[in-house]
């Protein structure tokens, strides 16, 4: 199964379990604070939708904080509870995605 198929399969499975809670990683907190959102590493976000943007951006989540506006971010920028039914698949995706991005960044600078 190629990357596009893997992303699409996980996206379909995630769509079946939305909405679900998540926490932001440090970089997401910093970016959202710059945009005026009140947020900490412990701010619970709700993933309300997901879509596969392909290999360029990977799996994108539409997130919301309580009644705030919806924002899009990469699945790699969220921390999912270990109790989530797709936890293992999400962690595997995040690890592979991070490794792939590092590899792509290294080859683009050479």
PDB file of C-alpha atoms in Angstrom:
ATOM      1  CA  UNK A   1       0.000   0.000   0.000  1.00  0.00           C
ATOM      2  CA  UNK A   2       1.513   3.323  -1.031  1.00  0.00           C
ATOM      3  CA  UNK A   3       1.496   6.493   1.080  1.00  0.00           C
ATOM      4  CA  UNK A   4      -1.545   7.992  -0.631  1.00  0.00           C
ATOM      5  CA  UNK A   5      -3.558   4.833   0.064  1.00  0.00           C
ATOM      6  CA  UNK A   6      -2.331   4.692   3.677  1.00  0.00           C
ATOM      7  CA  UNK A   7      -3.352   8.308   4.295  1.00  0.00           C
ATOM      8  CA  UNK A   8      -6.736   7.734   2.661  1.00  0.00           C
ATOM      9  CA  UNK A   9      -7.407   4.603   4.726  1.00  0.00           C
ATOM     10  CA  UNK A  10      -6.594   6.328   8.028  1.00  0.00           C
ATOM     11  CA  UNK A  11      -8.613   9.384   6.975  1.00  0.00           C
ATOM     12  CA  UNK A  12     -11.685   7.211   6.351  1.00  0.00           C
ATOM     13  CA  UNK A  13     -11.276   5.500   9.711  1.00  0.00           C
ATOM     14  CA  UNK A  14     -10.855   8.844  11.509  1.00  0.00           C
ATOM     15  CA  UNK A  15     -13.980  10.249   9.829  1.00  0.00           C
ATOM     16  CA  UNK A  16     -15.861   7.362  11.421  1.00  0.00           C
ATOM     17  CA  UNK A  17     -14.923   8.468  14.950  1.00  0.00           C
ATOM     18  CA  UNK A  18     -15.189  12.284  14.785  1.00  0.00           C
ATOM     19  CA  UNK A  19     -15.679  14.289  16.902  1.00  0.00           C
ATOM     20  CA  UNK A  20     -12.913  13.364  19.344  1.00  0.00           C
ATOM     21  CA  UNK A  21     -10.716  15.302  21.799  1.00  0.00           C
ATOM     22  CA  UNK A  22      -7.046  16.137  21.294  1.00  0.00           C
ATOM     23  CA  UNK A  23      -4.362  18.313  22.821  1.00  0.00           C
ATOM     24  CA  UNK A  24      -2.075  20.641  20.847  1.00  0.00           C
ATOM     25  CA  UNK A  25       1.675  20.196  20.557  1.00  0.00           C
ATOM     26  CA  UNK A  26       3.901  23.106  21.605  1.00  0.00           C
ATOM     27  CA  UNK A  27       4.372  24.463  18.062  1.00  0.00           C
ATOM     28  CA  UNK A  28       0.605  24.608  17.484  1.00  0.00           C
ATOM     29  CA  UNK A  29       0.076  26.436  20.785  1.00  0.00           C
ATOM     30  CA  UNK A  30       2.705  29.009  19.795  1.00  0.00           C
ATOM     31  CA  UNK A  31       1.194  29.592  16.340  1.00  0.00           C
ATOM     32  CA  UNK A  32      -2.360  29.891  17.628  1.00  0.00           C
ATOM     33  CA  UNK A  33      -1.299  32.309  20.380  1.00  0.00           C
ATOM     34  CA  UNK A  34       0.267  34.521  17.697  1.00  0.00           C
ATOM     35  CA  UNK A  35      -3.148  34.589  16.046  1.00  0.00           C
ATOM     36  CA  UNK A  36      -4.832  35.683  19.271  1.00  0.00           C
ATOM     37  CA  UNK A  37      -6.148  32.370  20.594  1.00  0.00           C
ATOM     38  CA  UNK A  38      -5.939  31.759  24.320  1.00  0.00           C
ATOM     39  CA  UNK A  39      -4.315  28.360  24.584  1.00  0.00           C
ATOM     40  CA  UNK A  40      -1.987  26.144  26.627  1.00  0.00           C
ATOM     41  CA  UNK A  41      -0.616  22.644  26.189  1.00  0.00           C
ATOM     42  CA  UNK A  42      -3.570  21.446  28.283  1.00  0.00           C
ATOM     43  CA  UNK A  43      -6.271  23.146  26.182  1.00  0.00           C
ATOM     44  CA  UNK A  44      -8.657  20.472  24.978  1.00  0.00           C
ATOM     45  CA  UNK A  45      -9.464  20.745  21.304  1.00  0.00           C
ATOM     46  CA  UNK A  46     -12.172  18.865  19.467  1.00  0.00           C
ATOM     47  CA  UNK A  47     -11.396  17.321  16.083  1.00  0.00           C
ATOM     48  CA  UNK A  48     -14.603  17.897  14.133  1.00  0.00           C
ATOM     49  CA  UNK A  49     -13.473  16.699  10.690  1.00  0.00           C
ATOM     50  CA  UNK A  50     -10.477  15.263   8.843  1.00  0.00           C
ATOM     51  CA  UNK A  51      -9.376  15.163   5.236  1.00  0.00           C
ATOM     52  CA  UNK A  52      -6.478  13.786   3.253  1.00  0.00           C
ATOM     53  CA  UNK A  53      -4.576  16.530   1.472  1.00  0.00           C
ATOM     54  CA  UNK A  54      -2.102  14.088  -0.065  1.00  0.00           C
ATOM     55  CA  UNK A  55       1.611  13.790   0.471  1.00  0.00           C
ATOM     56  CA  UNK A  56       2.254  17.531   0.619  1.00  0.00           C
ATOM     57  CA  UNK A  57       0.352  18.247   3.841  1.00  0.00           C
ATOM     58  CA  UNK A  58      -0.801  14.805   4.908  1.00  0.00           C
ATOM     59  CA  UNK A  59      -3.925  14.356   7.001  1.00  0.00           C
ATOM     60  CA  UNK A  60      -5.489  17.655   8.005  1.00  0.00           C
ATOM     61  CA  UNK A  61      -7.829  18.015  10.975  1.00  0.00           C
ATOM     62  CA  UNK A  62     -10.445  20.673  11.491  1.00  0.00           C
ATOM     63  CA  UNK A  63     -10.236  21.525  15.187  1.00  0.00           C
ATOM     64  CA  UNK A  64     -12.293  23.689  17.474  1.00  0.00           C
ATOM     65  CA  UNK A  65     -11.846  24.975  21.007  1.00  0.00           C
ATOM     66  CA  UNK A  66     -15.249  25.069  22.720  1.00  0.00           C
ATOM     67  CA  UNK A  67     -17.349  27.530  20.716  1.00  0.00           C
ATOM     68  CA  UNK A  68     -14.370  29.181  19.009  1.00  0.00           C
ATOM     69  CA  UNK A  69     -13.897  29.268  15.247  1.00  0.00           C
ATOM     70  CA  UNK A  70     -12.754  26.101  13.484  1.00  0.00           C
ATOM     71  CA  UNK A  71      -9.089  25.929  12.456  1.00  0.00           C
ATOM     72  CA  UNK A  72      -7.204  23.458  10.263  1.00  0.00           C
ATOM     73  CA  UNK A  73      -3.982  21.793  11.377  1.00  0.00           C
ATOM     74  CA  UNK A  74      -1.993  18.677  10.602  1.00  0.00           C
ATOM     75  CA  UNK A  75      -2.701  15.471  12.496  1.00  0.00           C
ATOM     76  CA  UNK A  76       0.994  15.560  13.416  1.00  0.00           C
ATOM     77  CA  UNK A  77       0.294  18.671  15.532  1.00  0.00           C
ATOM     78  CA  UNK A  78      -2.148  16.927  17.856  1.00  0.00           C
ATOM     79  CA  UNK A  79      -1.759  14.638  20.837  1.00  0.00           C
ATOM     80  CA  UNK A  80      -4.419  11.952  20.927  1.00  0.00           C
ATOM     81  CA  UNK A  81      -5.421  10.032  24.046  1.00  0.00           C
ATOM     82  CA  UNK A  82      -4.023   6.526  24.360  1.00  0.00           C
ATOM     83  CA  UNK A  83      -7.635   5.451  24.968  1.00  0.00           C
ATOM     84  CA  UNK A  84      -8.656   6.524  21.445  1.00  0.00           C
ATOM     85  CA  UNK A  85      -9.716   3.543  19.317  1.00  0.00           C
ATOM     86  CA  UNK A  86      -7.214   4.522  16.578  1.00  0.00           C
ATOM     87  CA  UNK A  87      -4.373   5.574  18.898  1.00  0.00           C
ATOM     88  CA  UNK A  88      -1.836   3.059  17.557  1.00  0.00           C
ATOM     89  CA  UNK A  89      -2.617   3.908  13.927  1.00  0.00           C
ATOM     90  CA  UNK A  90      -2.389   7.649  14.631  1.00  0.00           C
ATOM     91  CA  UNK A  91       0.960   7.296  16.424  1.00  0.00           C
ATOM     92  CA  UNK A  92       2.303   5.150  13.569  1.00  0.00           C
ATOM     93  CA  UNK A  93       1.158   7.784  11.060  1.00  0.00           C
ATOM     94  CA  UNK A  94       2.699  10.625  13.078  1.00  0.00           C
ATOM     95  CA  UNK A  95       6.058   8.840  13.384  1.00  0.00           C
ATOM     96  CA  UNK A  96       6.182   7.912   9.698  1.00  0.00           C
ATOM     97  CA  UNK A  97       5.019  11.368   8.630  1.00  0.00           C
ATOM     98  CA  UNK A  98       7.672  13.124  10.752  1.00  0.00           C
ATOM     99  CA  UNK A  99      10.376  10.823   9.407  1.00  0.00           C
ATOM    100  CA  UNK A 100       9.172  11.380   5.826  1.00  0.00           C
ATOM    101  CA  UNK A 101       9.136  15.170   6.258  1.00  0.00           C
ATOM    102  CA  UNK A 102      12.682  15.153   7.636  1.00  0.00           C
ATOM    103  CA  UNK A 103      13.814  13.079   4.672  1.00  0.00           C
ATOM    104  CA  UNK A 104      12.031  15.370   2.181  1.00  0.00           C
ATOM    105  CA  UNK A 105      13.534  18.468   3.833  1.00  0.00           C
ATOM    106  CA  UNK A 106      17.026  17.003   3.696  1.00  0.00           C
ATOM    107  CA  UNK A 107      16.781  16.125   0.008  1.00  0.00           C
ATOM    108  CA  UNK A 108      15.315  19.518  -0.909  1.00  0.00           C
ATOM    109  CA  UNK A 109      18.343  21.309   0.602  1.00  0.00           C
ATOM    110  CA  UNK A 110      20.901  19.161  -1.225  1.00  0.00           C
TER     111      UNK A 110
END
